[in-house]
Each structure stands twice: as structure tokens, then as C-alpha cells.
PDB file of C-alpha atoms in Angstrom:
ATOM      1  CA  UNK A   1     -24.249 -10.367   0.331  1.00 49.00           C
ATOM      2  CA  UNK A   2     -25.115  -9.592   4.026  1.00 47.00           C
ATOM      3  CA  UNK A   3     -28.861  -8.403   4.628  1.00 46.00           C
ATOM      4  CA  UNK A   4     -27.826  -4.867   5.496  1.00 59.00           C
ATOM      5  CA  UNK A   5     -26.313  -4.344   2.226  1.00 62.00           C
ATOM      6  CA  UNK A   6     -28.151  -3.426  -1.018  1.00 58.00           C
ATOM      7  CA  UNK A   7     -26.769  -3.398  -4.118  1.00 60.00           C
ATOM      8  CA  UNK A   8     -27.165  -0.006  -5.963  1.00 59.00           C
ATOM      9  CA  UNK A   9     -30.087   0.503  -8.248  1.00 59.00           C
ATOM     10  CA  UNK A  10     -28.551   1.808 -11.378  1.00 56.00           C
ATOM     11  CA  UNK A  11     -31.667   3.596 -12.105  1.00 51.00           C
ATOM     12  CA  UNK A  12     -30.858   5.926  -8.644  1.00 59.00           C
ATOM     13  CA  UNK A  13     -27.974   6.817 -10.350  1.00 62.00           C
ATOM     14  CA  UNK A  14     -29.513   8.799 -12.793  1.00 63.00           C
ATOM     15  CA  UNK A  15     -30.903  12.335 -12.266  1.00 68.00           C
ATOM     16  CA  UNK A  16     -34.503  13.045 -12.660  1.00 67.00           C
ATOM     17  CA  UNK A  17     -34.041  13.991 -16.640  1.00 70.00           C
ATOM     18  CA  UNK A  18     -32.447  10.386 -16.981  1.00 67.00           C
ATOM     19  CA  UNK A  19     -28.961  11.364 -17.448  1.00 73.00           C
ATOM     20  CA  UNK A  20     -26.184   9.781 -15.585  1.00 63.00           C
ATOM     21  CA  UNK A  21     -23.846  12.582 -13.982  1.00 68.00           C
ATOM     22  CA  UNK A  22     -20.844  11.688 -12.258  1.00 58.00           C
ATOM     23  CA  UNK A  23     -20.494  13.764  -8.854  1.00 69.00           C
ATOM     24  CA  UNK A  24     -16.648  15.339  -8.406  1.00 68.00           C
ATOM     25  CA  UNK A  25     -14.347  13.554  -6.006  1.00 75.00           C
ATOM     26  CA  UNK A  26     -14.348  15.145  -2.450  1.00 88.00           C
ATOM     27  CA  UNK A  27     -10.846  14.287  -1.356  1.00 94.00           C
ATOM     28  CA  UNK A  28      -8.342  16.038  -3.420  1.00 93.00           C
ATOM     29  CA  UNK A  29      -5.076  16.505  -1.268  1.00 97.00           C
ATOM     30  CA  UNK A  30      -1.724  15.362  -2.616  1.00 97.00           C
ATOM     31  CA  UNK A  31       1.338  13.057  -1.944  1.00 98.00           C
ATOM     32  CA  UNK A  32       4.532  15.321  -2.356  1.00 98.00           C
ATOM     33  CA  UNK A  33       8.632  14.399  -2.503  1.00 97.00           C
ATOM     34  CA  UNK A  34       8.826  17.533   0.044  1.00 97.00           C
ATOM     35  CA  UNK A  35       9.491  16.016   3.484  1.00 97.00           C
ATOM     36  CA  UNK A  36       7.831  18.837   5.193  1.00 98.00           C
ATOM     37  CA  UNK A  37       4.713  18.608   3.002  1.00 98.00           C
ATOM     38  CA  UNK A  38       1.644  17.708   4.963  1.00 97.00           C
ATOM     39  CA  UNK A  39       1.668  14.221   3.003  1.00 98.00           C
ATOM     40  CA  UNK A  40       5.309  13.619   2.087  1.00 98.00           C
ATOM     41  CA  UNK A  41       6.190  10.602  -0.132  1.00 98.00           C
ATOM     42  CA  UNK A  42       7.141   7.764   2.552  1.00 98.00           C
ATOM     43  CA  UNK A  43       7.703   3.939   2.020  1.00 98.00           C
ATOM     44  CA  UNK A  44       4.473   1.955   3.392  1.00 98.00           C
ATOM     45  CA  UNK A  45       2.653   4.691   4.751  1.00 98.00           C
ATOM     46  CA  UNK A  46       0.238   4.666   2.079  1.00 98.00           C
ATOM     47  CA  UNK A  47      -2.332   2.434   0.879  1.00 98.00           C
ATOM     48  CA  UNK A  48      -4.478   1.964  -2.254  1.00 98.00           C
ATOM     49  CA  UNK A  49      -7.790   1.049  -1.985  1.00 98.00           C
ATOM     50  CA  UNK A  50      -8.776  -0.581  -5.476  1.00 98.00           C
ATOM     51  CA  UNK A  51     -11.612  -3.165  -6.897  1.00 98.00           C
ATOM     52  CA  UNK A  52     -10.612  -5.056  -9.611  1.00 98.00           C
ATOM     53  CA  UNK A  53     -13.805  -4.359 -11.860  1.00 96.00           C
ATOM     54  CA  UNK A  54     -13.275  -0.506 -11.468  1.00 97.00           C
ATOM     55  CA  UNK A  55     -12.250   1.437 -14.586  1.00 98.00           C
ATOM     56  CA  UNK A  56     -10.804   4.359 -12.327  1.00 98.00           C
ATOM     57  CA  UNK A  57      -9.053   2.292  -9.577  1.00 98.00           C
ATOM     58  CA  UNK A  58      -7.002   0.235 -12.550  1.00 98.00           C
ATOM     59  CA  UNK A  59      -5.934   2.852 -13.947  1.00 98.00           C
ATOM     60  CA  UNK A  60      -4.232   3.473 -10.096  1.00 98.00           C
ATOM     61  CA  UNK A  61      -3.054   0.122  -9.947  1.00 98.00           C
ATOM     62  CA  UNK A  62      -1.391  -0.058 -13.286  1.00 98.00           C
ATOM     63  CA  UNK A  63       0.339   3.400 -12.391  1.00 98.00           C
ATOM     64  CA  UNK A  64       1.314   1.962  -9.191  1.00 98.00           C
ATOM     65  CA  UNK A  65       2.941  -1.466 -11.277  1.00 98.00           C
ATOM     66  CA  UNK A  66       4.507   0.797 -14.069  1.00 97.00           C
ATOM     67  CA  UNK A  67       6.230   2.644 -11.528  1.00 98.00           C
ATOM     68  CA  UNK A  68       7.588  -0.337  -9.713  1.00 97.00           C
ATOM     69  CA  UNK A  69       5.603   0.969  -6.443  1.00 98.00           C
ATOM     70  CA  UNK A  70       4.452  -2.409  -5.358  1.00 98.00           C
ATOM     71  CA  UNK A  71       6.805  -2.278  -2.273  1.00 98.00           C
ATOM     72  CA  UNK A  72       6.111   0.991  -1.038  1.00 98.00           C
ATOM     73  CA  UNK A  73       2.556   1.526  -1.686  1.00 98.00           C
ATOM     74  CA  UNK A  74       0.398  -1.308  -0.090  1.00 98.00           C
ATOM     75  CA  UNK A  75      -2.495  -2.436  -2.033  1.00 98.00           C
ATOM     76  CA  UNK A  76      -5.932  -3.688  -0.763  1.00 98.00           C
ATOM     77  CA  UNK A  77      -8.543  -5.203  -3.047  1.00 98.00           C
ATOM     78  CA  UNK A  78     -12.278  -5.299  -2.788  1.00 98.00           C
ATOM     79  CA  UNK A  79     -14.583  -7.776  -3.945  1.00 97.00           C
ATOM     80  CA  UNK A  80     -16.784  -6.773  -7.140  1.00 92.00           C
ATOM     81  CA  UNK A  81     -19.868  -5.954  -5.072  1.00 88.00           C
ATOM     82  CA  UNK A  82     -21.246  -2.557  -5.064  1.00 90.00           C
ATOM     83  CA  UNK A  83     -23.491  -1.394  -2.354  1.00 92.00           C
ATOM     84  CA  UNK A  84     -25.182   1.732  -1.314  1.00 91.00           C
ATOM     85  CA  UNK A  85     -22.461   1.220   1.506  1.00 95.00           C
ATOM     86  CA  UNK A  86     -19.666   1.265  -1.060  1.00 95.00           C
ATOM     87  CA  UNK A  87     -17.385  -2.064  -2.601  1.00 95.00           C
ATOM     88  CA  UNK A  88     -17.792  -5.287   0.328  1.00 97.00           C
ATOM     89  CA  UNK A  89     -14.835  -7.026   1.524  1.00 98.00           C
ATOM     90  CA  UNK A  90     -16.008 -10.715   0.621  1.00 96.00           C
ATOM     91  CA  UNK A  91     -12.662 -12.543  -0.386  1.00 97.00           C
ATOM     92  CA  UNK A  92     -14.207 -13.559  -3.976  1.00 95.00           C
ATOM     93  CA  UNK A  93     -11.300 -13.457  -6.779  1.00 95.00           C
ATOM     94  CA  UNK A  94      -8.542 -12.876  -4.691  1.00 94.00           C
ATOM     95  CA  UNK A  95      -9.901  -9.859  -3.217  1.00 97.00           C
ATOM     96  CA  UNK A  96      -9.114  -9.338   0.989  1.00 97.00           C
ATOM     97  CA  UNK A  97     -12.131 -11.266   3.267  1.00 97.00           C
ATOM     98  CA  UNK A  98     -11.991  -7.874   5.352  1.00 96.00           C
ATOM     99  CA  UNK A  99     -10.063  -4.827   5.338  1.00 98.00           C
ATOM    100  CA  UNK A 100      -6.431  -5.490   7.333  1.00 98.00           C
ATOM    101  CA  UNK A 101      -5.886  -2.341   8.872  1.00 98.00           C
ATOM    102  CA  UNK A 102      -9.535  -1.906  10.894  1.00 98.00           C
ATOM    103  CA  UNK A 103     -11.057  -5.103  10.340  1.00 98.00           C
ATOM    104  CA  UNK A 104     -14.033  -3.769   8.106  1.00 98.00           C
ATOM    105  CA  UNK A 105     -16.530  -4.810   6.325  1.00 97.00           C
ATOM    106  CA  UNK A 106     -17.192  -2.355   3.241  1.00 97.00           C
ATOM    107  CA  UNK A 107     -15.780   0.513   2.443  1.00 98.00           C
ATOM    108  CA  UNK A 108     -17.882   3.364   3.478  1.00 98.00           C
ATOM    109  CA  UNK A 109     -16.514   2.941   6.979  1.00 98.00           C
ATOM    110  CA  UNK A 110     -12.871   3.586   5.793  1.00 98.00           C
ATOM    111  CA  UNK A 111     -14.723   7.166   4.383  1.00 97.00           C
ATOM    112  CA  UNK A 112     -16.529   7.590   7.656  1.00 98.00           C
ATOM    113  CA  UNK A 113     -13.211   6.962   9.709  1.00 98.00           C
ATOM    114  CA  UNK A 114     -11.481   9.875   7.360  1.00 97.00           C
ATOM    115  CA  UNK A 115     -14.775  11.853   7.853  1.00 96.00           C
ATOM    116  CA  UNK A 116     -17.877  10.891   9.973  1.00 96.00           C
ATOM    117  CA  UNK A 117     -19.595  14.030   8.287  1.00 95.00           C
ATOM    118  CA  UNK A 118     -18.879  12.548   4.917  1.00 95.00           C
ATOM    119  CA  UNK A 119     -21.859  12.392   2.668  1.00 93.00           C
ATOM    120  CA  UNK A 120     -21.461  11.100  -0.567  1.00 92.00           C
ATOM    121  CA  UNK A 121     -20.472   8.217  -2.786  1.00 92.00           C
ATOM    122  CA  UNK A 122     -17.842   5.661  -1.296  1.00 96.00           C
ATOM    123  CA  UNK A 123     -15.712   5.085  -4.326  1.00 95.00           C
ATOM    124  CA  UNK A 124     -12.726   3.970  -5.479  1.00 97.00           C
ATOM    125  CA  UNK A 125      -9.366   4.242  -6.089  1.00 98.00           C
ATOM    126  CA  UNK A 126      -9.098   5.671  -2.661  1.00 98.00           C
ATOM    127  CA  UNK A 127      -5.437   6.514  -1.314  1.00 98.00           C
ATOM    128  CA  UNK A 128      -5.271   6.510   2.348  1.00 98.00           C
ATOM    129  CA  UNK A 129      -2.471   8.176   4.964  1.00 98.00           C
ATOM    130  CA  UNK A 130      -1.784   5.356   7.747  1.00 98.00           C
ATOM    131  CA  UNK A 131      -0.013   8.082   9.789  1.00 98.00           C
ATOM    132  CA  UNK A 132      -2.833  10.600   9.660  1.00 98.00           C
ATOM    133  CA  UNK A 133      -5.677   7.854   9.353  1.00 98.00           C
ATOM    134  CA  UNK A 134      -7.214  10.030   6.606  1.00 98.00           C
ATOM    135  CA  UNK A 135      -7.882   9.923   2.667  1.00 98.00           C
ATOM    136  CA  UNK A 136      -5.194  11.789   0.840  1.00 98.00           C
ATOM    137  CA  UNK A 137      -7.180  11.686  -2.564  1.00 97.00           C
ATOM    138  CA  UNK A 138     -10.149   9.712  -4.366  1.00 96.00           C
ATOM    139  CA  UNK A 139      -9.897  10.931  -7.564  1.00 97.00           C
ATOM    140  CA  UNK A 140      -8.580   8.496 -10.193  1.00 97.00           C
ATOM    141  CA  UNK A 141      -6.683  10.994 -12.299  1.00 97.00           C
ATOM    142  CA  UNK A 142      -4.650  12.838  -9.833  1.00 97.00           C
ATOM    143  CA  UNK A 143      -3.535   9.812  -8.006  1.00 98.00           C
ATOM    144  CA  UNK A 144      -1.863   8.460 -10.976  1.00 98.00           C
ATOM    145  CA  UNK A 145       0.162  11.550 -11.788  1.00 98.00           C
ATOM    146  CA  UNK A 146       1.002  11.461  -8.320  1.00 98.00           C
ATOM    147  CA  UNK A 147       2.834   8.042  -8.956  1.00 98.00           C
ATOM    148  CA  UNK A 148       4.575   9.049 -11.823  1.00 98.00           C
ATOM    149  CA  UNK A 149       6.906  11.661 -10.115  1.00 98.00           C
ATOM    150  CA  UNK A 150       6.075  12.028  -6.172  1.00 98.00           C
ATOM    151  CA  UNK A 151       8.258   8.672  -4.813  1.00 98.00           C
ATOM    152  CA  UNK A 152      10.873   9.092  -7.783  1.00 98.00           C
ATOM    153  CA  UNK A 153      13.274   9.718  -4.654  1.00 98.00           C
ATOM    154  CA  UNK A 154      11.984   5.987  -3.204  1.00 98.00           C
ATOM    155  CA  UNK A 155      13.113   4.809  -6.367  1.00 98.00           C
ATOM    156  CA  UNK A 156      16.120   3.087  -8.683  1.00 97.00           C
ATOM    157  CA  UNK A 157      17.163   6.409 -11.136  1.00 97.00           C
ATOM    158  CA  UNK A 158      16.119   4.144 -14.166  1.00 95.00           C
ATOM    159  CA  UNK A 159      12.316   4.073 -12.946  1.00 96.00           C
ATOM    160  CA  UNK A 160      12.119   7.892 -12.120  1.00 97.00           C
ATOM    161  CA  UNK A 161       9.920  10.003 -14.232  1.00 97.00           C
ATOM    162  CA  UNK A 162      12.816  12.395 -15.379  1.00 94.00           C
ATOM    163  CA  UNK A 163      14.619   9.315 -17.148  1.00 96.00           C
ATOM    164  CA  UNK A 164      11.875   7.769 -18.535  1.00 94.00           C
ATOM    165  CA  UNK A 165      12.200   7.150 -22.261  1.00 90.00           C
ATOM    166  CA  UNK A 166      10.093   9.881 -24.025  1.00 93.00           C
ATOM    167  CA  UNK A 167      10.546  12.000 -20.862  1.00 94.00           C
ATOM    168  CA  UNK A 168       8.129  10.354 -18.817  1.00 97.00           C
ATOM    169  CA  UNK A 169       4.426   9.263 -18.341  1.00 98.00           C
ATOM    170  CA  UNK A 170       3.511  12.893 -18.451  1.00 98.00           C
ATOM    171  CA  UNK A 171       6.345  15.247 -20.197  1.00 97.00           C
ATOM    172  CA  UNK A 172       6.208  18.753 -20.330  1.00 97.00           C
ATOM    173  CA  UNK A 173       6.509  18.570 -24.275  1.00 97.00           C
ATOM    174  CA  UNK A 174       3.113  16.745 -24.651  1.00 98.00           C
ATOM    175  CA  UNK A 175       1.192  17.901 -21.887  1.00 98.00           C
ATOM    176  CA  UNK A 176      -1.411  20.360 -23.561  1.00 98.00           C
ATOM    177  CA  UNK A 177      -2.075  17.481 -26.241  1.00 98.00           C
ATOM    178  CA  UNK A 178      -2.321  14.765 -23.437  1.00 98.00           C
ATOM    179  CA  UNK A 179      -4.694  17.282 -21.254  1.00 98.00           C
ATOM    180  CA  UNK A 180      -6.889  18.348 -24.521  1.00 98.00           C
ATOM    181  CA  UNK A 181      -7.390  14.479 -25.383  1.00 98.00           C
ATOM    182  CA  UNK A 182      -8.056  13.534 -22.013  1.00 98.00           C
ATOM    183  CA  UNK A 183     -10.679  16.126 -21.438  1.00 98.00           C
ATOM    184  CA  UNK A 184     -13.092  14.997 -24.439  1.00 98.00           C
ATOM    185  CA  UNK A 185     -12.070  11.195 -23.826  1.00 98.00           C
ATOM    186  CA  UNK A 186     -13.283  11.415 -20.190  1.00 98.00           C
ATOM    187  CA  UNK A 187     -16.581  12.715 -21.418  1.00 98.00           C
ATOM    188  CA  UNK A 188     -17.460  10.311 -24.111  1.00 98.00           C
ATOM    189  CA  UNK A 189     -15.664   7.235 -23.595  1.00 98.00           C
ATOM    190  CA  UNK A 190     -14.455   6.923 -20.087  1.00 98.00           C
ATOM    191  CA  UNK A 191     -17.643   8.197 -18.684  1.00 97.00           C
ATOM    192  CA  UNK A 192     -19.293   7.943 -21.637  1.00 98.00           C
ATOM    193  CA  UNK A 193     -20.078   4.402 -21.350  1.00 98.00           C
ATOM    194  CA  UNK A 194     -21.478   4.944 -17.703  1.00 96.00           C
ATOM    195  CA  UNK A 195     -23.813   7.614 -19.338  1.00 97.00           C
ATOM    196  CA  UNK A 196     -25.027   4.740 -21.766  1.00 97.00           C
ATOM    197  CA  UNK A 197     -25.048   2.117 -19.364  1.00 95.00           C
ATOM    198  CA  UNK A 198     -27.007   3.942 -16.594  1.00 94.00           C
ATOM    199  CA  UNK A 199     -29.145   6.078 -19.026  1.00 94.00           C
ATOM    200  CA  UNK A 200     -32.696   5.964 -17.298  1.00 92.00           C
ATOM    201  CA  UNK A 201     -34.154   7.219 -20.604  1.00 94.00           C
ATOM    202  CA  UNK A 202     -34.278   6.475 -24.262  1.00 96.00           C
ATOM    203  CA  UNK A 203     -33.549   9.709 -24.908  1.00 96.00           C
ATOM    204  CA  UNK A 204     -30.443  10.136 -22.937  1.00 96.00           C
ATOM    205  CA  UNK A 205     -29.168   7.108 -23.813  1.00 97.00           C
ATOM    206  CA  UNK A 206     -29.513   7.930 -27.521  1.00 97.00           C
ATOM    207  CA  UNK A 207     -27.837  11.421 -26.679  1.00 97.00           C
ATOM    208  CA  UNK A 208     -24.333   9.861 -25.299  1.00 98.00           C
ATOM    209  CA  UNK A 209     -24.003   6.583 -27.566  1.00 98.00           C
ATOM    210  CA  UNK A 210     -23.686   8.451 -30.816  1.00 98.00           C
ATOM    211  CA  UNK A 211     -21.003  10.770 -29.046  1.00 98.00           C
ATOM    212  CA  UNK A 212     -19.473   7.431 -27.783  1.00 98.00           C
ATOM    213  CA  UNK A 213     -18.755   5.883 -31.021  1.00 98.00           C
ATOM    214  CA  UNK A 214     -17.351   9.139 -32.451  1.00 98.00           C
ATOM    215  CA  UNK A 215     -14.693   9.412 -29.811  1.00 98.00           C
ATOM    216  CA  UNK A 216     -14.104   5.910 -30.940  1.00 99.00           C
ATOM    217  CA  UNK A 217     -13.875   6.660 -34.676  1.00 98.00           C
ATOM    218  CA  UNK A 218     -11.776  10.014 -33.659  1.00 98.00           C
ATOM    219  CA  UNK A 219      -9.461   8.020 -31.631  1.00 98.00           C
ATOM    220  CA  UNK A 220      -8.710   5.290 -34.647  1.00 98.00           C
ATOM    221  CA  UNK A 221      -8.347   8.448 -37.387  1.00 98.00           C
ATOM    222  CA  UNK A 222      -5.422   9.411 -34.600  1.00 98.00           C
ATOM    223  CA  UNK A 223      -3.622   6.260 -34.649  1.00 98.00           C
ATOM    224  CA  UNK A 224      -3.946   6.196 -38.424  1.00 98.00           C
ATOM    225  CA  UNK A 225      -2.716   9.406 -38.774  1.00 98.00           C
ATOM    226  CA  UNK A 226      -0.011   9.118 -36.339  1.00 97.00           C
ATOM    227  CA  UNK A 227       0.997   5.352 -37.173  1.00 97.00           C
ATOM    228  CA  UNK A 228       2.936   5.131 -33.766  1.00 97.00           C
ATOM    229  CA  UNK A 229       2.635   2.414 -31.325  1.00 96.00           C
ATOM    230  CA  UNK A 230       1.171   4.483 -28.447  1.00 98.00           C
ATOM    231  CA  UNK A 231      -1.396   7.688 -28.771  1.00 98.00           C
ATOM    232  CA  UNK A 232       1.308  10.291 -28.373  1.00 98.00           C
ATOM    233  CA  UNK A 233       4.510   8.493 -29.865  1.00 97.00           C
ATOM    234  CA  UNK A 234       6.432   5.262 -29.068  1.00 96.00           C
ATOM    235  CA  UNK A 235       5.967   5.205 -25.197  1.00 97.00           C
ATOM    236  CA  UNK A 236       3.605   5.335 -23.276  1.00 98.00           C
ATOM    237  CA  UNK A 237       2.083   8.044 -21.801  1.00 98.00           C
ATOM    238  CA  UNK A 238      -0.897   9.532 -18.892  1.00 98.00           C
ATOM    239  CA  UNK A 239      -3.503   9.245 -22.216  1.00 98.00           C
ATOM    240  CA  UNK A 240      -2.452   5.632 -23.057  1.00 98.00           C
ATOM    241  CA  UNK A 241      -3.491   4.728 -19.009  1.00 98.00           C
ATOM    242  CA  UNK A 242      -6.619   6.356 -18.844  1.00 98.00           C
ATOM    243  CA  UNK A 243      -8.077   5.096 -22.519  1.00 98.00           C
ATOM    244  CA  UNK A 244      -6.869   1.236 -22.005  1.00 98.00           C
ATOM    245  CA  UNK A 245      -9.160   0.694 -18.768  1.00 98.00           C
ATOM    246  CA  UNK A 246     -11.928   1.634 -21.034  1.00 98.00           C
ATOM    247  CA  UNK A 247     -11.401  -0.176 -24.306  1.00 98.00           C
ATOM    248  CA  UNK A 248     -10.333  -3.426 -22.190  1.00 98.00           C
ATOM    249  CA  UNK A 249     -13.679  -3.900 -20.738  1.00 98.00           C
ATOM    250  CA  UNK A 250     -15.256  -2.603 -24.015  1.00 98.00           C
ATOM    251  CA  UNK A 251     -15.985  -6.005 -25.649  1.00 98.00           C
ATOM    252  CA  UNK A 252     -15.904  -8.310 -22.563  1.00 97.00           C
ATOM    253  CA  UNK A 253     -18.834  -5.472 -20.464  1.00 97.00           C
ATOM    254  CA  UNK A 254     -19.685  -2.415 -22.202  1.00 98.00           C
ATOM    255  CA  UNK A 255     -21.146  -3.586 -24.990  1.00 97.00           C
ATOM    256  CA  UNK A 256     -23.265  -6.380 -23.992  1.00 95.00           C
ATOM    257  CA  UNK A 257     -24.396  -5.352 -20.260  1.00 95.00           C
ATOM    258  CA  UNK A 258     -23.979  -1.357 -21.211  1.00 96.00           C
ATOM    259  CA  UNK A 259     -25.868  -1.636 -25.033  1.00 96.00           C
ATOM    260  CA  UNK A 260     -22.809  -0.256 -26.362  1.00 98.00           C
ATOM    261  CA  UNK A 261     -23.131  -2.443 -29.485  1.00 98.00           C
ATOM    262  CA  UNK A 262     -22.732  -0.194 -32.131  1.00 98.00           C
ATOM    263  CA  UNK A 263     -19.309  -1.548 -32.982  1.00 98.00           C
ATOM    264  CA  UNK A 264     -16.963  -3.414 -31.169  1.00 98.00           C
ATOM    265  CA  UNK A 265     -13.265  -2.697 -30.828  1.00 98.00           C
ATOM    266  CA  UNK A 266     -11.542  -6.229 -32.257  1.00 98.00           C
ATOM    267  CA  UNK A 267     -13.649  -6.259 -35.164  1.00 97.00           C
ATOM    268  CA  UNK A 268     -14.405  -2.148 -36.289  1.00 98.00           C
ATOM    269  CA  UNK A 269     -11.254  -0.821 -34.764  1.00 98.00           C
ATOM    270  CA  UNK A 270      -7.982  -2.279 -36.401  1.00 97.00           C
ATOM    271  CA  UNK A 271      -6.089   0.211 -34.955  1.00 98.00           C
ATOM    272  CA  UNK A 272      -7.511   0.438 -31.415  1.00 98.00           C
ATOM    273  CA  UNK A 273      -7.314  -2.814 -31.187  1.00 98.00           C
ATOM    274  CA  UNK A 274      -3.564  -3.182 -32.154  1.00 97.00           C
ATOM    275  CA  UNK A 275      -3.034  -0.880 -29.557  1.00 98.00           C
ATOM    276  CA  UNK A 276      -5.024  -2.600 -27.174  1.00 98.00           C
ATOM    277  CA  UNK A 277      -3.332  -5.697 -27.614  1.00 97.00           C
ATOM    278  CA  UNK A 278       0.146  -3.984 -27.309  1.00 96.00           C
ATOM    279  CA  UNK A 279      -0.682  -2.892 -24.023  1.00 98.00           C
ATOM    280  CA  UNK A 280      -2.050  -5.995 -22.759  1.00 98.00           C
ATOM    281  CA  UNK A 281       0.472  -8.744 -24.049  1.00 97.00           C
ATOM    282  CA  UNK A 282       3.069  -6.644 -24.147  1.00 93.00           C
ATOM    283  CA  UNK A 283       6.549  -7.227 -21.681  1.00 89.00           C
ATOM    284  CA  UNK A 284       8.984  -4.501 -22.800  1.00 88.00           C
ATOM    285  CA  UNK A 285       7.835  -0.922 -22.002  1.00 92.00           C
ATOM    286  CA  UNK A 286       4.714  -1.918 -20.270  1.00 94.00           C
ATOM    287  CA  UNK A 287       6.649  -4.779 -17.621  1.00 93.00           C
ATOM    288  CA  UNK A 288       3.727  -6.523 -17.768  1.00 96.00           C
ATOM    289  CA  UNK A 289       1.400  -3.994 -15.506  1.00 98.00           C
ATOM    290  CA  UNK A 290      -1.600  -4.204 -18.088  1.00 98.00           C
ATOM    291  CA  UNK A 291      -1.905  -7.512 -18.136  1.00 98.00           C
ATOM    292  CA  UNK A 292      -1.421  -8.066 -14.377  1.00 97.00           C
ATOM    293  CA  UNK A 293      -3.257  -6.023 -13.188  1.00 98.00           C
ATOM    294  CA  UNK A 294      -6.749  -6.937 -15.735  1.00 98.00           C
ATOM    295  CA  UNK A 295      -8.991  -9.084 -14.064  1.00 98.00           C
ATOM    296  CA  UNK A 296     -11.889 -10.109 -16.316  1.00 97.00           C
ATOM    297  CA  UNK A 297     -14.406 -12.323 -14.367  1.00 96.00           C
ATOM    298  CA  UNK A 298     -14.695  -9.522 -11.622  1.00 96.00           C
ATOM    299  CA  UNK A 299     -15.229  -7.166 -14.550  1.00 97.00           C
ATOM    300  CA  UNK A 300     -17.842  -8.808 -16.504  1.00 96.00           C
ATOM    301  CA  UNK A 301     -19.603 -10.126 -12.578  1.00 94.00           C
ATOM    302  CA  UNK A 302     -19.090  -6.488 -11.422  1.00 93.00           C
ATOM    303  CA  UNK A 303     -20.869  -4.944 -14.203  1.00 94.00           C
ATOM    304  CA  UNK A 304     -23.829  -7.077 -14.060  1.00 93.00           C
ATOM    305  CA  UNK A 305     -24.463  -6.818 -10.483  1.00 88.00           C
ATOM    306  CA  UNK A 306     -24.030  -3.170 -10.751  1.00 85.00           C
ATOM    307  CA  UNK A 307     -27.246  -3.003 -13.169  1.00 86.00           C
ATOM    308  CA  UNK A 308     -29.200  -5.394 -11.027  1.00 82.00           C
ATOM    309  CA  UNK A 309     -28.251  -8.267 -13.533  1.00 85.00           C
ATOM    310  CA  UNK A 310     -28.850 -12.203 -12.331  1.00 85.00           C
ATOM    311  CA  UNK A 311     -26.868 -12.953 -15.528  1.00 91.00           C
ATOM    312  CA  UNK A 312     -23.064 -12.604 -16.261  1.00 93.00           C
ATOM    313  CA  UNK A 313     -22.351 -13.159 -20.162  1.00 92.00           C
ATOM    314  CA  UNK A 314     -20.757 -16.459 -21.215  1.00 94.00           C
ATOM    315  CA  UNK A 315     -18.144 -14.301 -23.680  1.00 93.00           C
ATOM    316  CA  UNK A 316     -16.581 -13.043 -25.666  1.00 95.00           C
ATOM    317  CA  UNK A 317     -14.534 -16.114 -26.051  1.00 96.00           C
ATOM    318  CA  UNK A 318     -11.373 -14.279 -26.125  1.00 96.00           C
ATOM    319  CA  UNK A 319     -11.858 -11.430 -23.451  1.00 96.00           C
ATOM    320  CA  UNK A 320      -8.936  -9.920 -25.497  1.00 96.00           C
ATOM    321  CA  UNK A 321      -7.777 -10.916 -28.897  1.00 94.00           C
ATOM    322  CA  UNK A 322      -4.723 -12.998 -29.276  1.00 91.00           C
ATOM    323  CA  UNK A 323      -1.240 -11.391 -30.044  1.00 84.00           C
ATOM    324  CA  UNK A 324      -0.981 -10.747 -34.026  1.00 73.00           C
ATOM    325  CA  UNK A 325       2.482 -12.357 -34.880  1.00 66.00           C
ATOM    326  CA  UNK A 326       5.048  -9.875 -35.680  1.00 60.00           C
ATOM    327  CA  UNK A 327       3.300  -6.989 -34.052  1.00 59.00           C
TER     328      UNK A 327
END
């Protein structure tokens, strides 16, 4: 790593009271199917910037793959070193050696091209408009919902949201339930692991680790009560995509690196583990999108670096447990 870049100090991510609080994303525009909109859906106009280690970026990459948008939206992958200037381009683990449009070496340069006065963190995912040379959006939950339907007119009929089994990834009949679950899962699970891992005091850690496992217990009970393949039935929805990127990292990184070690998904949550295996190993409705976008080495290395550890955990032996026969 260049001497001009310093790895972020995790203690500086917490507030003075020791609690980690994630700042809101700043770029919140939308791609629209309307050709007269400020950001209309067009082939090869937009670029998705990600890092393989980041769960928020992983959501967007899964949605891009599930929807068959690989030939419509360009993907740029950065390395897994997060610095004060954002993610770096270093060519490791299949990432780009440099930014392909402008030759940038770190992610802050893209943000500052969009807004030279920008003050804040240089996060991923980042959706970039090549025509207007600006950031459209850097909020993962909004980007994935754009991907569900905004580009549908450019896709074959069978890939369009309205024609998907179950009514799509964000079906009208389930939106209230999906939004309700997403809210508490975000606070206590998706972001909850970060509240534990980046806590700067014992009190802050204790106040967040208990709600994390209470929510995992609640999700386990939800699957038990419903007895369905996925969280809201027999088809993948927005809630499955948002939860997957946290749980696939749980035993691999959060148990050890973020000290979320009270229970493990593979041993203590039978239904969540089966759900996770089904998404990762599945080839039917998943189209292999969850497995091909999951990269365990950058995940472990990235979190180790994020906590300023020089040691990357050796295990677990199986990053995700083998598929159960007949599952």
C-alpha cells in the first residue's frame, strides 16, 4: 500500500460514547425507465463500483446478476483495502489495477470528480453515470430496487420484474412485510455486526451484541413458523438478498474478527443455515448469482484490515457448509 494512504482506524469510526453510527448516504438520485428522466435507463451508460469484501456492495452485485444486467451495467471491482481515501485499486483477487474510465487509483477520486466539495466517506456500492459524469446513488437499498425494474425494457420478457414468479423481488402484496423486516434486520443484524465490531467500549459492544443474537433467533423462528424455502415464501425477495450478504460473512468473519461469537450460523441456527446453503449452492431461481458474487478471501482479508489486524483467520475449514443431500 502506498505511503500516501492510511488504513482506516476502526476506533475513529465510533462516536465519543464508543458507539458506531453509520452516516446516511449522500447521493440519492434514481435511474428511471422514463426516457425523459434525468437518469434514464440505457445500455452501457452506468457503472457499478464495488469491493468484494463489502456486504452493502455485494447486495447490488447480486441484484445485477439475478436480473441479467451484466451486459447492461458495467462492473468495476476495487481491492479490499479501505483507507482514508476509500477503497484502493490494487489488482488483487480479481480486482482492477486502476479505475478504467479515468485511471484513478482510489475511490475518493471518483467522489471528488462528481462533487469537488464532497465531505464524507467514500463508500460502495456507487452507481456512476458515464454521460453526466456523476454519482447517481450510493445507497445499496435504493440501487438494488432500481435494478429490480428500472432496466426491464432492455431485458427479455422472462427477466422482467412483473413476470417473475411470486410477483418479483419486491412484490406489491409483500411490501409492507418486507419493509418491516428490513428495518429491524438492518438495525440489529446488517448494521448490528458493525456496531459490535467497531465498538470502542465494552458498554457499546454489550448493548449491541445481545440484540444481534436476539434478532437471529427471531429470524430462525420466522423460518420455522412459515416453513418456506425463503423468508417470504417459495421465491427470493428483497429481504433474502439483504440478509444473505451479512449471514454469508457471519461464520467466516464476524464470529472471529467482529467478536460476534455467541453462536454460529452453521451450528446454532439450523433453518438459517439451510436457507443460506440454498441461496449459495442453488442454481435454479438463484441462477448461481449468490455463489459467483461471494468471494471469501477478500471478505476475510478486508475485515482483518478494517480492524487493523495483521492476522487473517485461517478458518473455517468450510466457508459455507456443503449442500445437504436432498435439501
